[in-house]
CSV table of C-alpha atoms and ligand atoms in Angstrom, one decimal:
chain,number,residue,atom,x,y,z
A,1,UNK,CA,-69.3,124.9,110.8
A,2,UNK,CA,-65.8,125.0,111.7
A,3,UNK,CA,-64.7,127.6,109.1
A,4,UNK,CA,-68.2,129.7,109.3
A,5,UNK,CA,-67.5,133.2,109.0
A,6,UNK,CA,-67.9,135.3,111.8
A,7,UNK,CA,-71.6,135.4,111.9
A,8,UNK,CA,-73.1,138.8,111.1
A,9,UNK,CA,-75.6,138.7,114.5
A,10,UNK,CA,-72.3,137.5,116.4
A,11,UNK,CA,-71.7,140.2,119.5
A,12,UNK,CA,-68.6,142.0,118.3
A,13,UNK,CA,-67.7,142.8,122.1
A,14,UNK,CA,-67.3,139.2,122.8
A,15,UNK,CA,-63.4,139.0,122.8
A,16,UNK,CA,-62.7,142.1,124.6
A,17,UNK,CA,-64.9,141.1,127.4
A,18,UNK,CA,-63.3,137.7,127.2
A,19,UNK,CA,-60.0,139.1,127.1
A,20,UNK,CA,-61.0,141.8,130.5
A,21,UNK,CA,-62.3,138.2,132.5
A,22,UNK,CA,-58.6,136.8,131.3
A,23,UNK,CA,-57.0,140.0,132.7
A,24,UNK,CA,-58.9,139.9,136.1
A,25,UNK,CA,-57.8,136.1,136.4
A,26,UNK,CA,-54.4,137.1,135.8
A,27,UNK,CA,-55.1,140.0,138.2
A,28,UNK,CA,-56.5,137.6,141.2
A,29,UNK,CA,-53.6,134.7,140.5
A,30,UNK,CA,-51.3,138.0,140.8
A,31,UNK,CA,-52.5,139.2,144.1
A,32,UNK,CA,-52.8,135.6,145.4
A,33,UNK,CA,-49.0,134.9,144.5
A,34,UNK,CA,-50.1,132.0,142.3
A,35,UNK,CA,-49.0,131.8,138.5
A,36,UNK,CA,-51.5,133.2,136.2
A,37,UNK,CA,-51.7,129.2,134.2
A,38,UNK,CA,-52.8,127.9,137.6
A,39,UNK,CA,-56.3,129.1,136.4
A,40,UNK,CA,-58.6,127.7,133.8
A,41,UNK,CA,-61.2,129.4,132.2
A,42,UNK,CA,-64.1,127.7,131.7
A,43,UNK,CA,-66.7,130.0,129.3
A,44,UNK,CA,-69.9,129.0,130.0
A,45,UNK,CA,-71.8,129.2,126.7
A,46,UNK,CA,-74.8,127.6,127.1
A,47,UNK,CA,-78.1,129.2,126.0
A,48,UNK,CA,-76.3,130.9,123.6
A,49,UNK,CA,-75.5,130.0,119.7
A,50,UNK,CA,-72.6,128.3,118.3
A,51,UNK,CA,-71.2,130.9,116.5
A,52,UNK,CA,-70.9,132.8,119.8
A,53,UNK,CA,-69.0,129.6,120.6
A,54,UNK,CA,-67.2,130.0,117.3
A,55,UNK,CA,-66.4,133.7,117.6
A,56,UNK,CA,-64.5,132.7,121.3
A,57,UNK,CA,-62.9,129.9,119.7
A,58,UNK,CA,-61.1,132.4,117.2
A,59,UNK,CA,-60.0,134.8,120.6
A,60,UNK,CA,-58.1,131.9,122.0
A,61,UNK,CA,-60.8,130.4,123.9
A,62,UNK,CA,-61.0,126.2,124.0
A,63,UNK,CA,-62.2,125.3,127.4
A,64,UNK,CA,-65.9,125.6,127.3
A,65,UNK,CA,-69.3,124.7,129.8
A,66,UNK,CA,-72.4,123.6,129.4
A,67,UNK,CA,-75.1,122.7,131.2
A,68,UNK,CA,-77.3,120.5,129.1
A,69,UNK,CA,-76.2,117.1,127.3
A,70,UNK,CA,-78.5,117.6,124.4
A,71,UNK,CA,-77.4,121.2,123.9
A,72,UNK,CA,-73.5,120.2,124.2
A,73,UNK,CA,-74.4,117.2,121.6
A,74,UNK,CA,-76.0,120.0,119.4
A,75,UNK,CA,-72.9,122.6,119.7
A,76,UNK,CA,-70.0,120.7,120.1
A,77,UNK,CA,-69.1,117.3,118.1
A,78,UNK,CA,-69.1,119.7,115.0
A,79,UNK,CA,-66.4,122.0,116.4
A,80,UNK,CA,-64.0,119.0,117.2
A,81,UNK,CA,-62.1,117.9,114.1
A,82,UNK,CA,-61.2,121.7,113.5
A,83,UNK,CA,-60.1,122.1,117.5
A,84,UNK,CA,-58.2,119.8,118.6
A,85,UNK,CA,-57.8,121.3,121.7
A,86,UNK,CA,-61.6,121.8,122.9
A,87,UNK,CA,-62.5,120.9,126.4
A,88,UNK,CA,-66.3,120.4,127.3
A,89,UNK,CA,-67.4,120.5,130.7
A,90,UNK,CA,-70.6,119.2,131.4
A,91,UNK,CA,-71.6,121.4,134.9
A,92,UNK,CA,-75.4,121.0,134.9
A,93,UNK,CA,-77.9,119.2,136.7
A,94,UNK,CA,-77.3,115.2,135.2
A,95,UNK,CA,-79.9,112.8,134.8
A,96,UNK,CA,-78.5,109.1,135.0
A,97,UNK,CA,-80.6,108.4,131.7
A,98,UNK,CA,-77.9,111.2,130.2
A,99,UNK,CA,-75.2,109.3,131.7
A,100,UNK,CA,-74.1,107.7,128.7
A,101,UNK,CA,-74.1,110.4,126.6
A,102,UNK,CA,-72.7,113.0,128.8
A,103,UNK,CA,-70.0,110.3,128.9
A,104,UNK,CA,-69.6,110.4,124.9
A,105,UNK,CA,-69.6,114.5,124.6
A,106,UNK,CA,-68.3,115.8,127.3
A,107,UNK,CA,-64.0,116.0,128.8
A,108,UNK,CA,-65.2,116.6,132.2
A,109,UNK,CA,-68.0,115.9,134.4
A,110,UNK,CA,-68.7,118.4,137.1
A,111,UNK,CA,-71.9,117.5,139.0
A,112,UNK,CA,-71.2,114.0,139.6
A,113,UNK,CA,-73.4,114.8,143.3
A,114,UNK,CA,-75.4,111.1,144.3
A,115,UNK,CA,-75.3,107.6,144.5
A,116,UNK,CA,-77.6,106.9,141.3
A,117,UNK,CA,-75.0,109.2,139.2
A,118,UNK,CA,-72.3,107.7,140.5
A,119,UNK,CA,-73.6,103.8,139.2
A,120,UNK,CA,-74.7,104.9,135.9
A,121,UNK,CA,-71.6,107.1,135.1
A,122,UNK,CA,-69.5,103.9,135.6
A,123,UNK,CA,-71.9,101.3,133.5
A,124,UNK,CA,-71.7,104.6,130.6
A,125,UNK,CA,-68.1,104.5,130.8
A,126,UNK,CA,-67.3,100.8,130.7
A,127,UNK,CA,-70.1,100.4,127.6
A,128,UNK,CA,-68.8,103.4,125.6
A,129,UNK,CA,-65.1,102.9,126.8
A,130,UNK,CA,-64.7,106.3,127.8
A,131,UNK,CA,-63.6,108.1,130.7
A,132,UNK,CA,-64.2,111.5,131.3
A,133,UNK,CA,-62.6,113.4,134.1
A,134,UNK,CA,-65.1,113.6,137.2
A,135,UNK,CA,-65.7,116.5,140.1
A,136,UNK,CA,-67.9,115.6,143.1
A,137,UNK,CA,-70.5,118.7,143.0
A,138,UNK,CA,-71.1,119.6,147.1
A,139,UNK,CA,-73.8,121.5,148.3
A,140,UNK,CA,-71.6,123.4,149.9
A,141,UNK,CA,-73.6,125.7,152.0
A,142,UNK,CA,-76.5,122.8,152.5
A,143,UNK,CA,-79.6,124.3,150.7
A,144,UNK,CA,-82.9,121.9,150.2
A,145,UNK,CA,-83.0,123.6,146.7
A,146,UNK,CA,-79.3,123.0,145.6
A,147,UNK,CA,-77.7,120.4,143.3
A,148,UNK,CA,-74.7,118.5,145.2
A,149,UNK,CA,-73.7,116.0,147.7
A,150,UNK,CA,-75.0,117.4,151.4
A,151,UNK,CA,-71.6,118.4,153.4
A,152,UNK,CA,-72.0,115.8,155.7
A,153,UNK,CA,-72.0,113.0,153.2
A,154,UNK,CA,-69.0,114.5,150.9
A,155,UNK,CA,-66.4,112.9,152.4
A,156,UNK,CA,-68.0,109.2,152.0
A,157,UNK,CA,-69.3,109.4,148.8
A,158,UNK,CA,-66.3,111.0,147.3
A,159,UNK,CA,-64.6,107.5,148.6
A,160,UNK,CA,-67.1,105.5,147.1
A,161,UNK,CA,-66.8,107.1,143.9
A,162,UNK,CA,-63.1,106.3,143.5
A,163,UNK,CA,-62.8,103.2,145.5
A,164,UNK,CA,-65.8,101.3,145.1
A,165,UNK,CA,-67.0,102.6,141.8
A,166,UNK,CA,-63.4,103.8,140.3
A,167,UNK,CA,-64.7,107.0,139.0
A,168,UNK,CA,-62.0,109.3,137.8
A,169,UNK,CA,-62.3,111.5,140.1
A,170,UNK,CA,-59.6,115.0,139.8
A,171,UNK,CA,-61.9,117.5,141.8
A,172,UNK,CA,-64.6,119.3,143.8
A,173,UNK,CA,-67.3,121.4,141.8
A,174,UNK,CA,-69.9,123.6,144.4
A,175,UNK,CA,-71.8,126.9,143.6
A,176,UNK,CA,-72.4,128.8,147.3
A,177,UNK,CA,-75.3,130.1,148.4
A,178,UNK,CA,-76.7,133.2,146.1
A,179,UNK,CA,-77.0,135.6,149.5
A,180,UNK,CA,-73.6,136.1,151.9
A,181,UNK,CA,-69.8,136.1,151.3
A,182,UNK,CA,-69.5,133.3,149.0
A,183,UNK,CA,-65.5,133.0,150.8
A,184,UNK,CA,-66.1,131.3,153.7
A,185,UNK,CA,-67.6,128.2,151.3
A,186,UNK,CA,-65.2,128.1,148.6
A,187,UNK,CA,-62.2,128.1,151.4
A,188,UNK,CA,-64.4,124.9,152.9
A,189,UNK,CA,-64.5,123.4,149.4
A,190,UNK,CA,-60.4,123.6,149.1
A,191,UNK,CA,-60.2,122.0,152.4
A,192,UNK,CA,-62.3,119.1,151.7
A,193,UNK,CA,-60.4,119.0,148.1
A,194,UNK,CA,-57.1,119.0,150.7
A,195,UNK,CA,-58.3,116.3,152.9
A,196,UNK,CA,-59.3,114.0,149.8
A,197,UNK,CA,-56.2,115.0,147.9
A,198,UNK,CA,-58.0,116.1,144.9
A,199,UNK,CA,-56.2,119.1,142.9
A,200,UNK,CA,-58.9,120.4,141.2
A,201,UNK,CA,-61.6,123.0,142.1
A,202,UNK,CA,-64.3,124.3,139.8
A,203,UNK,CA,-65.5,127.3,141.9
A,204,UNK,CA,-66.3,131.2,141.0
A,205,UNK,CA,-68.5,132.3,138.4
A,206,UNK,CA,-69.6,136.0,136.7
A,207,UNK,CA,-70.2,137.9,140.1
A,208,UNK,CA,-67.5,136.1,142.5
A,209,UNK,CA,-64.3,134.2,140.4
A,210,UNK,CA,-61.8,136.4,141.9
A,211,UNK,CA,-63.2,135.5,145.2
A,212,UNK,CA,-62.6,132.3,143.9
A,213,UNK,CA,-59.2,132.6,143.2
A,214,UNK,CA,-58.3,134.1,146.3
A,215,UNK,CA,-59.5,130.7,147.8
A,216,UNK,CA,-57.8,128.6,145.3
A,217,UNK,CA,-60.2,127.9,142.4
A,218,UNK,CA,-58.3,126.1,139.5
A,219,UNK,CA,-61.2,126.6,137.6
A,220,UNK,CA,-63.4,129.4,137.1
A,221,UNK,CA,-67.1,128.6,135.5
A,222,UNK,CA,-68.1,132.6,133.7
A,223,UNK,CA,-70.8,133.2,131.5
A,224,UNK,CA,-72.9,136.3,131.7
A,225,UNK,CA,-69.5,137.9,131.7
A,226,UNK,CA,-68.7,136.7,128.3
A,227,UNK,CA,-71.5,135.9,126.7
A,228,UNK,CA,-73.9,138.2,127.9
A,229,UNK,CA,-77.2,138.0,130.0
A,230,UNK,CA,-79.0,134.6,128.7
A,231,UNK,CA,-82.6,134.8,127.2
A,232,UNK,CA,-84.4,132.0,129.7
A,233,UNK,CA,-84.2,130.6,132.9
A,234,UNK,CA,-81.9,128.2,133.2
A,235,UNK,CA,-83.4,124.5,134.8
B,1,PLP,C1,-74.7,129.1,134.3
B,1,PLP,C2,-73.6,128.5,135.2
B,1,PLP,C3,-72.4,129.2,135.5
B,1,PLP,C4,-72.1,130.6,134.9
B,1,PLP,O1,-72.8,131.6,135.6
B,1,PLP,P1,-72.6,133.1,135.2
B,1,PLP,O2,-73.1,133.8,136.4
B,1,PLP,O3,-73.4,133.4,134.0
B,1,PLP,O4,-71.2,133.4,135.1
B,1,PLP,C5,-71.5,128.6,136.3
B,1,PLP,N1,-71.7,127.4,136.9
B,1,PLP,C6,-72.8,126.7,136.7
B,1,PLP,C7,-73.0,125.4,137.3
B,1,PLP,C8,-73.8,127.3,135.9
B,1,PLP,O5,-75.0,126.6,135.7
Protein backbone atom coordinates (compact mmCIF):
# COMPACT_ATOMS: atom_id res chain seq x y z
CA UNK A 1 0.00 0.00 0.00
CA UNK A 2 2.56 2.41 1.00
CA UNK A 3 4.09 2.92 -2.56
CA UNK A 4 0.41 2.54 -4.45
CA UNK A 5 0.31 4.89 -7.23
CA UNK A 6 -1.84 7.69 -6.95
CA UNK A 7 -5.10 5.96 -7.39
CA UNK A 8 -6.91 6.80 -10.70
CA UNK A 9 -10.49 7.60 -8.66
CA UNK A 10 -8.14 9.67 -6.22
CA UNK A 11 -9.80 13.56 -6.17
CA UNK A 12 -6.98 15.43 -7.95
CA UNK A 13 -8.13 18.73 -5.94
CA UNK A 14 -7.20 17.13 -2.80
CA UNK A 15 -3.82 18.96 -2.10
CA UNK A 16 -4.74 22.34 -3.27
CA UNK A 17 -7.63 22.35 -0.97
CA UNK A 18 -5.30 20.91 1.70
CA UNK A 19 -2.81 23.38 1.00
CA UNK A 20 -5.86 26.61 1.01
CA UNK A 21 -6.93 25.08 4.85
CA UNK A 22 -2.90 25.30 5.52
CA UNK A 23 -2.95 28.85 4.27
CA UNK A 24 -6.07 30.00 6.25
CA UNK A 25 -4.30 28.39 9.46
CA UNK A 26 -1.36 30.35 8.77
CA UNK A 27 -3.73 33.28 8.05
CA UNK A 28 -5.73 32.91 11.60
CA UNK A 29 -2.21 32.23 13.70
CA UNK A 30 -1.13 35.52 11.70
CA UNK A 31 -3.93 37.68 12.75
CA UNK A 32 -3.89 36.16 16.33
CA UNK A 33 -0.11 37.08 16.66
CA UNK A 34 0.73 33.41 17.27
CA UNK A 35 3.36 31.43 15.11
CA UNK A 36 1.94 29.68 12.28
CA UNK A 37 3.60 25.86 13.96
CA UNK A 38 1.56 26.62 17.05
CA UNK A 39 -1.31 24.92 14.98
CA UNK A 40 -1.81 21.32 14.04
CA UNK A 41 -3.72 20.04 11.40
CA UNK A 42 -5.52 17.29 12.05
CA UNK A 43 -7.24 15.89 8.43
CA UNK A 44 -10.13 14.17 9.30
CA UNK A 45 -10.30 11.28 6.82
CA UNK A 46 -12.67 9.05 7.85
CA UNK A 47 -15.40 7.64 5.59
CA UNK A 48 -13.20 8.16 2.94
CA UNK A 49 -10.60 5.55 1.15
CA UNK A 50 -6.99 5.13 1.96
CA UNK A 51 -5.71 6.25 -1.00
CA UNK A 52 -7.35 9.60 -0.33
CA UNK A 53 -5.29 9.12 2.86
CA UNK A 54 -2.32 8.24 0.63
CA UNK A 55 -2.77 11.03 -1.81
CA UNK A 56 -2.56 13.70 1.49
CA UNK A 57 0.28 11.75 2.77
CA UNK A 58 2.33 12.67 -0.49
CA UNK A 59 1.20 16.75 0.03
CA UNK A 60 2.88 16.81 3.28
CA UNK A 61 0.12 15.68 5.33
CA UNK A 62 0.94 13.14 8.61
CA UNK A 63 -1.38 14.15 11.31
CA UNK A 64 -4.62 12.35 10.54
CA UNK A 65 -8.43 11.71 12.43
CA UNK A 66 -10.66 9.22 12.63
CA UNK A 67 -13.58 8.44 14.21
CA UNK A 68 -13.95 4.72 14.23
CA UNK A 69 -11.37 2.11 15.79
CA UNK A 70 -12.12 -0.59 13.26
CA UNK A 71 -11.85 1.90 10.31
CA UNK A 72 -8.46 3.38 11.72
CA UNK A 73 -7.30 -0.50 12.17
CA UNK A 74 -8.44 -0.93 8.52
CA UNK A 75 -6.49 2.31 7.08
CA UNK A 76 -3.74 2.90 9.18
CA UNK A 77 -1.17 0.01 10.50
CA UNK A 78 -0.38 -0.41 6.76
CA UNK A 79 0.74 3.14 6.20
CA UNK A 80 3.13 3.06 9.24
CA UNK A 81 6.42 1.44 8.29
CA UNK A 82 6.52 3.80 5.15
CA UNK A 83 5.59 7.03 7.57
CA UNK A 84 7.35 7.30 10.26
CA UNK A 85 5.95 10.33 11.21
CA UNK A 86 1.97 9.49 11.06
CA UNK A 87 -0.10 10.68 13.90
CA UNK A 88 -3.65 9.05 14.48
CA UNK A 89 -6.16 10.62 16.42
CA UNK A 90 -8.90 8.71 17.54
CA UNK A 91 -11.87 11.68 17.92
CA UNK A 92 -15.06 9.53 17.77
CA UNK A 93 -17.52 8.33 20.11
CA UNK A 94 -15.38 5.28 22.21
CA UNK A 95 -16.75 2.25 23.42
CA UNK A 96 -14.77 0.83 26.50
CA UNK A 97 -14.92 -2.64 24.63
CA UNK A 98 -12.61 -0.55 21.90
CA UNK A 99 -10.53 0.54 24.59
CA UNK A 100 -7.84 -1.71 24.01
CA UNK A 101 -7.53 -1.36 20.56
CA UNK A 102 -8.04 2.29 20.24
CA UNK A 103 -5.03 2.03 22.64
CA UNK A 104 -2.92 -0.21 20.05
CA UNK A 105 -3.88 2.11 16.72
CA UNK A 106 -4.23 5.27 17.71
CA UNK A 107 -1.28 8.39 19.01
CA UNK A 108 -3.99 10.29 20.58
CA UNK A 109 -7.17 9.79 22.24
CA UNK A 110 -9.62 12.64 22.03
CA UNK A 111 -12.98 11.70 23.48
CA UNK A 112 -11.75 10.30 26.69
CA UNK A 113 -15.51 11.93 28.18
CA UNK A 114 -16.73 9.37 31.39
CA UNK A 115 -15.87 7.38 34.17
CA UNK A 116 -16.30 3.82 32.32
CA UNK A 117 -13.64 5.28 29.56
CA UNK A 118 -11.55 6.50 31.91
CA UNK A 119 -11.15 2.71 33.80
CA UNK A 120 -10.90 0.70 30.74
CA UNK A 121 -8.36 3.07 28.89
CA UNK A 122 -6.02 2.54 31.93
CA UNK A 123 -6.47 -1.56 32.21
CA UNK A 124 -5.82 -1.22 27.90
CA UNK A 125 -2.84 0.61 28.52
CA UNK A 126 -1.18 -1.29 31.29
CA UNK A 127 -2.12 -4.86 29.25
CA UNK A 128 -0.81 -3.64 25.84
CA UNK A 129 1.98 -1.36 27.48
CA UNK A 130 1.01 1.59 25.57
CA UNK A 131 0.18 5.00 26.26
CA UNK A 132 -1.44 7.09 23.93
CA UNK A 133 -1.73 10.80 24.52
CA UNK A 134 -5.37 11.62 26.10
CA UNK A 135 -7.91 14.85 25.66
CA UNK A 136 -10.91 15.13 28.07
CA UNK A 137 -13.83 15.58 25.38
CA UNK A 138 -16.40 18.39 27.32
CA UNK A 139 -19.75 18.94 26.25
CA UNK A 140 -19.09 22.18 26.22
CA UNK A 141 -22.31 23.90 25.50
CA UNK A 142 -24.22 20.98 27.74
CA UNK A 143 -26.46 19.27 25.10
CA UNK A 144 -28.51 15.88 26.14
CA UNK A 145 -27.50 14.62 22.59
CA UNK A 146 -23.67 15.48 22.79
CA UNK A 147 -20.59 13.26 23.48
CA UNK A 148 -18.42 14.75 26.48
CA UNK A 149 -18.04 15.24 30.07
CA UNK A 150 -21.13 17.79 31.21
CA UNK A 151 -19.36 21.35 32.19
CA UNK A 152 -20.09 20.96 35.57
CA UNK A 153 -18.31 17.69 36.03
CA UNK A 154 -15.03 18.66 33.82
CA UNK A 155 -13.07 19.95 36.26
CA UNK A 156 -13.35 16.62 38.66
CA UNK A 157 -13.10 14.16 36.30
CA UNK A 158 -10.25 15.69 34.43
CA UNK A 159 -8.50 15.26 38.16
CA UNK A 160 -9.54 11.81 38.39
CA UNK A 161 -8.18 11.00 35.11
CA UNK A 162 -4.67 12.08 35.91
CA UNK A 163 -4.52 11.49 39.60
CA UNK A 164 -6.42 8.61 40.42
CA UNK A 165 -6.35 6.78 37.13
CA UNK A 166 -2.83 8.41 35.75
CA UNK A 167 -4.17 8.94 32.33
CA UNK A 168 -1.91 10.84 30.12
CA UNK A 169 -3.74 13.48 29.88
CA UNK A 170 -2.10 16.82 27.37
CA UNK A 171 -5.66 18.38 26.56
CA UNK A 172 -9.26 19.41 26.13
CA UNK A 173 -11.27 18.14 22.95
CA UNK A 174 -15.15 19.77 22.70
CA UNK A 175 -17.31 20.32 19.47
CA UNK A 176 -19.87 23.48 20.33
CA UNK A 177 -23.25 23.52 19.69
CA UNK A 178 -24.18 23.27 15.68
CA UNK A 179 -26.57 26.66 16.09
CA UNK A 180 -24.79 30.20 17.65
CA UNK A 181 -21.33 31.67 17.76
CA UNK A 182 -19.28 28.67 18.35
CA UNK A 183 -16.62 31.61 20.22
CA UNK A 184 -17.97 32.10 23.35
CA UNK A 185 -17.42 27.91 23.94
CA UNK A 186 -14.11 27.43 22.54
CA UNK A 187 -12.79 30.69 24.74
CA UNK A 188 -14.56 28.52 27.80
CA UNK A 189 -12.69 25.40 26.67
CA UNK A 190 -9.12 27.43 26.83
CA UNK A 191 -10.00 28.62 30.17
CA UNK A 192 -10.78 25.30 31.61
CA UNK A 193 -7.54 23.99 29.66
CA UNK A 194 -5.79 27.23 31.67
CA UNK A 195 -7.21 26.33 34.96
CA UNK A 196 -6.08 22.48 34.63
CA UNK A 197 -2.82 23.44 33.03
CA UNK A 198 -3.34 21.39 30.01
CA UNK A 199 -1.59 22.94 26.73
CA UNK A 200 -3.52 21.26 24.27
CA UNK A 201 -6.87 22.09 22.60
CA UNK A 202 -8.52 20.15 19.82
CA UNK A 203 -11.22 22.63 18.74
CA UNK A 204 -12.50 24.09 15.15
CA UNK A 205 -13.40 22.02 12.37
CA UNK A 206 -14.55 22.70 8.41
CA UNK A 207 -17.09 25.62 9.12
CA UNK A 208 -15.38 27.35 12.25
CA UNK A 209 -11.15 26.47 12.75
CA UNK A 210 -10.24 30.01 12.31
CA UNK A 211 -12.72 30.86 15.00
CA UNK A 212 -10.85 28.36 16.62
CA UNK A 213 -7.65 29.83 16.41
CA UNK A 214 -8.64 33.02 17.35
CA UNK A 215 -9.47 31.32 20.75
CA UNK A 216 -6.39 29.37 20.87
CA UNK A 217 -6.99 25.93 19.23
CA UNK A 218 -3.61 24.04 18.97
CA UNK A 219 -5.42 21.70 17.00
CA UNK A 220 -7.77 22.00 14.37
CA UNK A 221 -10.00 18.69 13.42
CA UNK A 222 -11.09 19.49 9.22
CA UNK A 223 -12.57 17.14 7.03
CA UNK A 224 -15.21 18.13 4.56
CA UNK A 225 -12.74 20.78 3.74
CA UNK A 226 -10.22 18.29 2.50
CA UNK A 227 -11.77 15.49 1.78
CA UNK A 228 -14.83 16.43 0.50
CA UNK A 229 -18.66 16.01 1.63
CA UNK A 230 -18.76 12.22 3.19
CA UNK A 231 -21.22 9.62 1.56
CA UNK A 232 -23.21 8.56 5.16
CA UNK A 233 -24.03 9.78 8.29
CA UNK A 234 -21.62 9.69 10.59
CA UNK A 235 -22.67 7.64 14.18
C1 LIG B 1 -16.15 14.47 11.46
C2 LIG B 1 -15.53 15.21 12.59
C3 LIG B 1 -14.77 16.38 12.35
C4 LIG B 1 -14.58 16.99 10.98
O1 LIG B 1 -15.73 17.70 10.63
P1 LIG B 1 -15.80 18.53 9.25
O2 LIG B 1 -16.95 19.43 9.45
O3 LIG B 1 -15.99 17.54 8.16
O4 LIG B 1 -14.53 19.29 9.12
C5 LIG B 1 -14.18 17.00 13.44
N1 LIG B 1 -14.32 16.51 14.70
C6 LIG B 1 -15.04 15.40 14.96
C7 LIG B 1 -15.16 14.92 16.36
C8 LIG B 1 -15.67 14.73 13.92
O5 LIG B 1 -16.39 13.62 14.19
Amino acid sequence: MPNLPPDRHADPDLAARLADIRHRIAEACRRANRPADSVTLVAVSKTHPVEAVAVALAAGQTCFGENRVQEAQAKFPSLRPAHPALRLHLIGALQTNKARDAVRVADVIESLDRPKLALALREAMQKEGRAPAMLVQVNIGDEPQKAGIPTAEADAFIRTCREEHGLPVTGLMCIPPAEGDPRPHFAALAALAARHGLATLSMGMSGDFEAAIAEGATHVRVGTAIFGHRPAPQA
